[in-house]
Coordinates of C-alpha atoms in Angstrom, one line a residue:
Chain A
M160 CA -137.8 183.8 -17.7
P161 CA -135.7 183.9 -20.4
D162 CA -132.8 182.3 -20.3
A163 CA -129.2 184.6 -20.8
T164 CA -129.8 183.4 -24.1
G165 CA -133.1 183.7 -24.8
L166 CA -132.3 187.8 -23.4
E167 CA -130.0 188.2 -26.1
L168 CA -132.2 186.8 -28.7
I169 CA -135.4 189.1 -27.5
A170 CA -132.5 192.2 -27.4
H171 CA -131.0 191.4 -31.3
E172 CA -134.9 191.3 -32.8
L173 CA -136.0 194.9 -30.6
R174 CA -132.5 196.2 -31.8
E175 CA -133.7 195.1 -35.8
A176 CA -136.9 196.8 -35.1
N177 CA -135.8 200.0 -33.3
E178 CA -132.1 201.3 -33.9
G179 CA -130.6 202.3 -30.7
S180 CA -133.8 201.3 -28.7
I181 CA -131.7 198.4 -26.1
L182 CA -129.2 200.0 -24.6
Q183 CA -127.8 196.9 -22.8
T184 CA -128.9 193.7 -21.2
E185 CA -128.5 192.2 -17.9
F186 CA -129.1 189.0 -16.9
R187 CA -128.3 188.3 -13.3
H188 CA -130.4 186.3 -10.2
R189 CA -132.3 184.2 -12.8
R190 CA -133.6 188.2 -13.7
A191 CA -133.5 188.9 -18.2
V192 CA -134.1 193.0 -17.9
L193 CA -133.8 194.9 -20.7
E194 CA -131.9 198.3 -20.4
V195 CA -133.9 200.8 -23.3
A196 CA -133.2 204.4 -23.9
P197 CA -136.3 206.2 -22.3
E198 CA -137.6 207.2 -25.7
H199 CA -138.3 203.8 -27.6
V200 CA -140.3 202.5 -24.2
P201 CA -143.9 203.0 -26.2
A202 CA -141.7 200.7 -28.7
V203 CA -140.9 198.0 -27.2
L204 CA -143.6 197.6 -24.5
Q205 CA -145.8 197.6 -27.7
Q206 CA -142.9 194.7 -29.4
L207 CA -143.0 192.7 -26.4
H208 CA -146.9 192.6 -25.9
D209 CA -147.2 191.3 -29.6
K210 CA -144.5 188.7 -28.4
G211 CA -146.7 187.3 -25.4
Y212 CA -145.8 189.6 -22.3
T213 CA -149.3 191.4 -22.4
F214 CA -149.5 191.6 -18.1
L215 CA -147.5 194.5 -16.9
A216 CA -146.9 192.9 -13.3
S217 CA -145.6 196.5 -12.0
L218 CA -144.4 199.3 -12.7
H219 CA -141.9 201.2 -10.5
G220 CA -139.6 203.8 -9.4
V221 CA -135.8 203.5 -8.3
D222 CA -133.5 206.6 -7.7
Y223 CA -129.7 205.1 -8.5
Y224 CA -128.0 208.1 -6.6
P225 CA -124.1 208.5 -7.3
E226 CA -124.7 206.6 -10.2
E227 CA -125.5 209.4 -13.6
P228 CA -128.5 209.1 -15.1
R229 CA -130.0 208.3 -11.2
L230 CA -133.7 207.7 -11.8
G231 CA -135.0 204.7 -13.4
V232 CA -138.0 203.9 -13.9
L233 CA -139.1 199.3 -14.4
Y234 CA -142.0 198.0 -15.6
E235 CA -142.2 194.6 -15.2
L236 CA -144.0 192.4 -17.7
M237 CA -145.3 189.4 -17.4
D238 CA -146.7 186.3 -20.1
M239 CA -149.1 184.4 -18.3
H240 CA -150.1 181.4 -21.3
E241 CA -146.0 180.5 -20.5
V242 CA -145.7 182.1 -17.2
D243 CA -142.4 183.9 -18.5
R244 CA -140.8 187.1 -17.0
I245 CA -139.1 190.2 -17.9
S246 CA -138.5 193.7 -17.2
V247 CA -137.7 196.7 -18.5
K248 CA -135.4 199.3 -17.7
A249 CA -135.3 203.0 -18.4
R250 CA -133.0 205.4 -17.0
V251 CA -133.2 209.3 -16.9
S252 CA -132.3 212.0 -15.3
T253 CA -132.9 214.6 -12.8
Q254 CA -132.4 217.6 -15.0
A255 CA -135.2 216.5 -17.6
P256 CA -137.4 213.3 -16.1
R257 CA -139.2 212.7 -18.9
I258 CA -140.4 209.5 -20.9
P259 CA -143.6 208.3 -22.3
T260 CA -146.3 206.9 -20.9
A261 CA -147.1 203.3 -20.9
T262 CA -151.2 203.7 -20.5
G263 CA -151.9 204.0 -23.5
L264 CA -150.8 200.2 -24.2
F265 CA -151.5 199.3 -20.5
P266 CA -154.3 201.0 -18.7
G267 CA -153.5 199.9 -15.7
A268 CA -150.0 202.0 -15.8
N269 CA -151.8 204.7 -14.5
F270 CA -151.9 205.0 -10.9
P271 CA -148.3 203.4 -11.1
E272 CA -147.3 206.2 -13.5
R273 CA -148.4 208.7 -10.7
E274 CA -147.1 207.1 -7.8
V275 CA -143.9 206.9 -9.7
Y276 CA -144.6 210.8 -10.0
D277 CA -145.2 211.6 -6.9
M278 CA -142.5 210.1 -5.5
F279 CA -139.6 210.7 -7.7
G280 CA -141.4 213.5 -9.8
V281 CA -140.0 211.2 -13.3
V282 CA -142.9 213.6 -15.5
F283 CA -145.1 211.2 -17.9
D284 CA -145.5 212.5 -21.4
G285 CA -149.0 212.2 -22.4
H286 CA -150.5 210.6 -19.3
P287 CA -154.1 211.5 -18.7
D288 CA -154.3 212.7 -14.8
M289 CA -150.2 213.6 -14.0
R290 CA -151.3 214.7 -10.2
R291 CA -149.6 213.6 -7.7
I292 CA -151.0 210.8 -6.0
L293 CA -149.9 209.6 -2.1
M294 CA -149.0 212.8 -0.8
P295 CA -150.9 216.5 -0.6
E296 CA -151.2 218.1 -3.4
D297 CA -149.6 221.3 -2.1
F298 CA -146.7 219.2 -1.2
E299 CA -143.1 220.4 -2.4
G300 CA -140.4 217.5 -3.4
F301 CA -140.1 214.5 -4.0
P302 CA -139.8 212.0 -0.6
Q303 CA -138.1 209.0 -2.4
R304 CA -134.8 211.0 -4.1
R305 CA -132.1 210.1 -2.2
D306 CA -131.0 213.8 -1.7
F307 CA -134.4 214.9 -0.3
P308 CA -134.3 214.5 3.4
V309 CA -136.1 212.6 5.8
G310 CA -137.6 214.8 7.7
G311 CA -139.7 214.6 10.7
E312 CA -141.2 216.4 13.6
P313 CA -138.9 217.4 16.7
V314 CA -140.8 216.0 19.2
L315 CA -142.4 217.6 22.1
F316 CA -141.6 216.9 25.3
T317 CA -141.5 218.5 29.3
Y318 CA -138.6 219.7 28.4
N319 CA -138.0 221.3 25.7
E320 CA -141.5 222.5 25.4
E321 CA -139.8 226.2 25.9
T322 CA -137.8 225.6 23.0
G323 CA -140.1 223.7 20.6
Y324 CA -143.3 224.6 18.4
G325 CA -146.0 224.1 21.4
K326 CA -145.0 226.6 23.8
Y327 CA -148.3 228.3 25.2
Q328 CA -148.6 232.0 24.6
Chain B
M1162 CA -185.3 179.5 77.0
E1163 CA -183.0 182.2 77.6
I1164 CA -183.8 185.3 75.8
K1165 CA -180.5 187.3 74.8
R1166 CA -181.2 191.2 73.8
E1167 CA -178.4 192.9 71.5
T1168 CA -178.1 196.6 70.9
V1169 CA -178.4 196.7 67.0
D1170 CA -176.1 199.3 65.3
P1171 CA -178.1 202.0 64.5
S1172 CA -176.5 201.6 60.7
D1173 CA -177.8 198.9 60.5
F1174 CA -179.7 197.9 57.1
R1175 CA -183.0 196.7 58.6
V1176 CA -182.9 199.6 61.4
R1177 CA -183.1 202.2 58.1
Q1178 CA -185.2 199.8 56.4
L1179 CA -187.9 200.8 59.9
N1180 CA -186.6 204.3 60.4
A1181 CA -187.8 204.8 56.2
R1182 CA -191.2 202.7 57.3
D1183 CA -191.9 205.5 60.4
M1184 CA -191.0 208.6 58.2
L1185 CA -193.4 207.3 55.2
R1186 CA -195.8 207.2 58.2
G1187 CA -195.0 210.4 60.0
D1188 CA -194.1 209.1 63.2
L1189 CA -190.4 210.0 62.8
V1190 CA -190.2 214.1 64.6
G1191 CA -187.8 215.8 65.5
E1192 CA -184.2 215.1 65.9
E1193 CA -184.6 211.4 64.8
L1194 CA -186.2 213.0 62.1
D1195 CA -183.2 215.2 61.3
K1196 CA -180.5 212.5 61.6
F1197 CA -182.4 210.2 59.5
V1198 CA -182.6 213.2 56.4
E1199 CA -178.6 213.0 57.7
Q1200 CA -178.4 209.4 56.4
S1201 CA -180.8 209.4 53.7
V1202 CA -179.9 212.7 51.5
M1203 CA -176.8 213.6 49.6
T1204 CA -176.2 217.4 48.2
T1205 CA -174.1 218.1 45.5
T1206 CA -173.0 221.3 43.6
L1207 CA -174.8 220.9 39.9
E1208 CA -171.2 220.6 38.3
K1209 CA -170.2 218.1 40.2
A1210 CA -173.4 215.8 39.7
V1211 CA -172.9 216.4 35.4
S1212 CA -169.1 216.4 34.9
W1213 CA -169.6 213.1 37.5
S1214 CA -172.1 211.8 34.6
Q1215 CA -170.3 212.5 31.5
G1216 CA -167.4 210.7 33.0
N1217 CA -169.7 207.8 33.1
S1218 CA -171.2 207.9 30.0
I1219 CA -167.8 208.7 27.0
Y1220 CA -169.2 207.7 23.7
P1221 CA -166.4 207.3 21.9
M1222 CA -166.3 207.9 18.1
T1223 CA -165.6 204.9 16.2
F1224 CA -162.1 206.2 14.3
G1225 CA -159.6 204.0 13.7
L1226 CA -156.1 204.6 12.1
A1227 CA -154.4 202.6 12.1
C1228 CA -153.1 199.5 14.1
C1229 CA -153.4 200.7 17.2
A1230 CA -157.0 200.3 16.5
I1231 CA -156.6 196.4 16.6
E1232 CA -155.8 197.4 20.1
M1233 CA -158.5 200.1 20.8
M1234 CA -161.3 197.2 19.5
S1235 CA -160.4 194.6 21.5
I1236 CA -161.5 197.3 25.0
V1237 CA -165.2 196.4 24.1
G1238 CA -164.5 192.8 24.9
M1239 CA -165.0 191.0 27.4
R1240 CA -161.3 191.0 28.9
V1241 CA -160.8 195.0 30.1
D1242 CA -164.5 195.4 29.3
I1243 CA -165.3 199.4 29.1
A1244 CA -168.6 198.6 29.4
R1245 CA -168.1 198.4 33.1
F1246 CA -167.5 202.4 32.6
G1247 CA -170.9 203.0 30.2
W1248 CA -167.9 204.1 27.8
E1249 CA -168.9 201.2 25.0
A1250 CA -171.1 203.0 22.8
F1251 CA -169.1 203.7 19.8
R1252 CA -170.8 206.1 18.0
A1253 CA -170.4 206.2 14.2
S1254 CA -171.1 210.3 13.6
P1255 CA -169.0 212.7 14.9
R1256 CA -172.2 215.0 15.9
Q1257 CA -172.8 212.0 18.5
A1258 CA -169.9 211.1 19.8
D1259 CA -167.5 212.4 22.7
L1260 CA -164.1 211.4 22.6
L1261 CA -162.6 210.6 20.1
I1262 CA -159.5 208.2 20.3
L1263 CA -156.5 209.2 17.5
S1264 CA -156.0 205.4 17.0
G1265 CA -152.5 205.4 14.7
R1266 CA -150.3 208.4 13.1
V1267 CA -151.3 211.2 11.1
S1268 CA -150.7 211.5 7.9
V1269 CA -150.0 215.0 6.3
K1270 CA -153.2 214.3 4.2
M1271 CA -155.1 213.4 6.7
A1272 CA -154.4 215.7 9.4
P1273 CA -157.2 218.1 8.1
V1274 CA -159.8 215.1 7.9
I1275 CA -159.1 215.1 11.7
R1276 CA -159.2 218.5 12.7
R1277 CA -162.6 219.0 11.3
I1278 CA -163.9 215.5 12.1
Y1279 CA -162.7 216.8 15.8
D1280 CA -164.4 220.7 15.1
Q1281 CA -167.5 218.6 14.3
M1282 CA -168.1 216.8 17.8
L1283 CA -170.4 218.7 20.2
E1284 CA -169.1 219.7 23.3
P1285 CA -168.1 218.6 25.5
K1286 CA -165.6 217.2 23.4
W1287 CA -162.3 215.3 24.5
A1288 CA -159.3 213.5 22.8
I1289 CA -156.8 210.6 22.6
S1290 CA -153.9 210.2 21.0
M1291 CA -152.7 206.8 21.6
G1292 CA -149.7 204.9 20.8
A1293 CA -146.4 206.2 19.9
C1294 CA -146.8 207.6 16.4
C1295 CA -150.3 209.1 17.0
S1296 CA -147.8 211.2 19.7
S1297 CA -144.7 211.5 18.8
M1298 CA -144.9 209.6 15.8
G1299 CA -142.3 206.9 16.9
V1300 CA -141.3 205.0 14.3
F1301 CA -143.1 206.8 11.5
N1302 CA -140.9 210.1 12.6
N1303 CA -140.4 211.3 8.9
Y1304 CA -141.7 213.9 5.7
A1305 CA -145.3 212.0 6.0
L1306 CA -146.2 212.4 9.5
V1307 CA -147.2 215.1 11.5
P1308 CA -148.3 214.9 15.5
S1309 CA -151.5 215.0 16.8
D1310 CA -150.5 218.0 19.6
K1311 CA -149.8 220.3 15.7
F1312 CA -154.0 220.3 15.2
M1313 CA -155.6 219.3 17.6
P1314 CA -156.2 219.5 22.0
I1315 CA -154.9 216.1 22.8
D1316 CA -156.3 215.5 26.8
V1317 CA -154.9 212.1 27.1
H1318 CA -151.5 210.4 25.7
V1319 CA -151.0 207.1 26.0
P1320 CA -147.9 205.4 25.2
G1321 CA -147.0 202.1 23.3
C1322 CA -145.9 200.7 20.3
P1323 CA -149.2 199.9 20.4
P1324 CA -150.1 200.6 24.2
R1325 CA -151.6 197.6 25.4
P1326 CA -155.6 197.5 25.8
E1327 CA -155.2 198.2 29.8
A1328 CA -152.6 201.1 29.1
L1329 CA -155.7 202.2 26.7
M1330 CA -157.8 201.4 29.6
H1331 CA -155.0 202.9 32.6
G1332 CA -155.9 206.7 30.0
I1333 CA -159.6 206.1 29.9
L1334 CA -159.9 205.8 33.6
R1335 CA -157.5 208.7 33.7
L1336 CA -159.4 210.9 31.4
R1337 CA -162.9 209.8 33.2
D1338 CA -161.1 211.7 36.7
K1339 CA -159.8 214.6 34.5
I1340 CA -163.4 215.0 33.3
Q1341 CA -165.3 214.4 36.9
G1342 CA -162.2 216.8 38.3
H1343 CA -161.4 219.9 36.4
P1344 CA -163.8 220.0 33.7
P1345 CA -162.8 222.5 31.3
D1346 CA -158.7 223.0 30.3
G1347 CA -158.1 226.4 28.3
W1348 CA -157.5 223.7 25.7
R1349 CA -159.8 225.7 22.9
E1350 CA -158.2 228.9 23.6
R1351 CA -154.3 227.2 23.2
Y1352 CA -155.4 226.0 19.8
D1353 CA -157.4 228.7 18.4
A1354 CA -160.4 227.2 18.3
V1355 CA -162.9 229.3 20.2
G1356 CA -166.1 229.8 17.9
T1357 CA -166.0 227.0 16.5
E1358 CA -168.5 225.5 19.4
E1359 CA -171.7 224.6 18.2
V1360 CA -174.1 226.6 20.5
L1361 CA -172.9 229.7 20.3
T1362 CA -173.9 233.1 22.6
P1363 CA -174.3 235.8 20.6
E1364 CA -171.4 237.4 21.8
Q1365 CA -169.2 234.5 20.5
Q1366 CA -171.6 234.3 17.4
R1367 CA -170.5 238.4 16.6
R1368 CA -166.6 237.0 16.9
S1369 CA -167.3 234.1 14.9
A1370 CA -168.3 236.2 11.5
Q1371 CA -165.4 238.9 12.0
D1372 CA -162.9 236.4 12.1
P1373 CA -164.3 232.6 11.6
A1374 CA -163.2 229.2 12.0
I1375 CA -163.0 226.9 10.0
N1376 CA -165.8 224.5 9.5
V1377 CA -168.1 227.2 11.6
F1378 CA -171.4 228.0 10.4
P1379 CA -174.0 229.8 12.5
G1380 CA -177.1 228.8 14.9
G1381 CA -179.7 227.6 12.6
D1382 CA -177.6 226.9 9.4
T1383 CA -177.3 223.5 8.3
A1384 CA -175.1 223.6 5.8
G1385 CA -172.0 222.7 7.0
A1386 CA -173.8 219.6 9.0

């Protein structure tokens, strides 16, 4: 991990290169997070890649429900030589959930991005194959969003066979 | 030396053996012959004999869905050995299997696959829903799962999370009772599966062509195999 000072130095460097790319930094529980404007994500990832963070350890989505913008996409990067980690976070709203893809830089981001799309509905612009990966293709809605009902089936027992779905016609 | 004489029970093995020898020699006649035949020959109906043998020789399908599959595998082991009942030959193809044990949770995406496998099995066929997830979705009662009753006929539900091998064994013995006691249960009609039999009568073929169910092909057509 870069320490708090190291994180500020990296953030400063990235701000120099791209005006308005870093919205804020967060250093908590020894974890360094750069919050990045969605449109600047590929440029920031490229710069971090050049600095040595060459491994995308994880890419996942979050729903920060009452907060706005609601959805978050997190990139966990790792420097394999220094054994050093840094997180990049981008926030998008549910009205326009679009973010440029990272598959050009990290080919391994292909499936995780599809999963984030499947579960949270974030569309990754430029992704070679933007389809659902886990849910059926005709599934409606994005099940991991906080406002999606948990769902489930009413379970059929003998006492509710008359009113349930399974009554023999 | 005193000779002790006792009357021997006519059901004694030695007596029956001697009777059988006399019968083969042609020495057994009249009432004695009638009595011998009554003792040695059992009459039954063909249906009963067939269902008796079916219940004692089930080929389950090699098909595991989740953690219940681990318990299912252990029933072929030495502790609760289903080979005692002639059920141990797990078949890797639905074409050779009689029994589908749904061992685990069924997702919405997996349900059509399972239904297809079930339709590919030959008649007569049975299904056991094993564990809470498969019957009522258990702890995974959410958007992703579907109860097995909704898409295929289930003969025996085994509760538990997961059921112990003994519980599955009990379910299997209940299914055996069912097979030997009452062969058809009207499941096909209940689940709109009429016409998915592998061998169709001309009348069934006509109806199947009119309103084809999924994965049904006329006799001789191997396209769906």
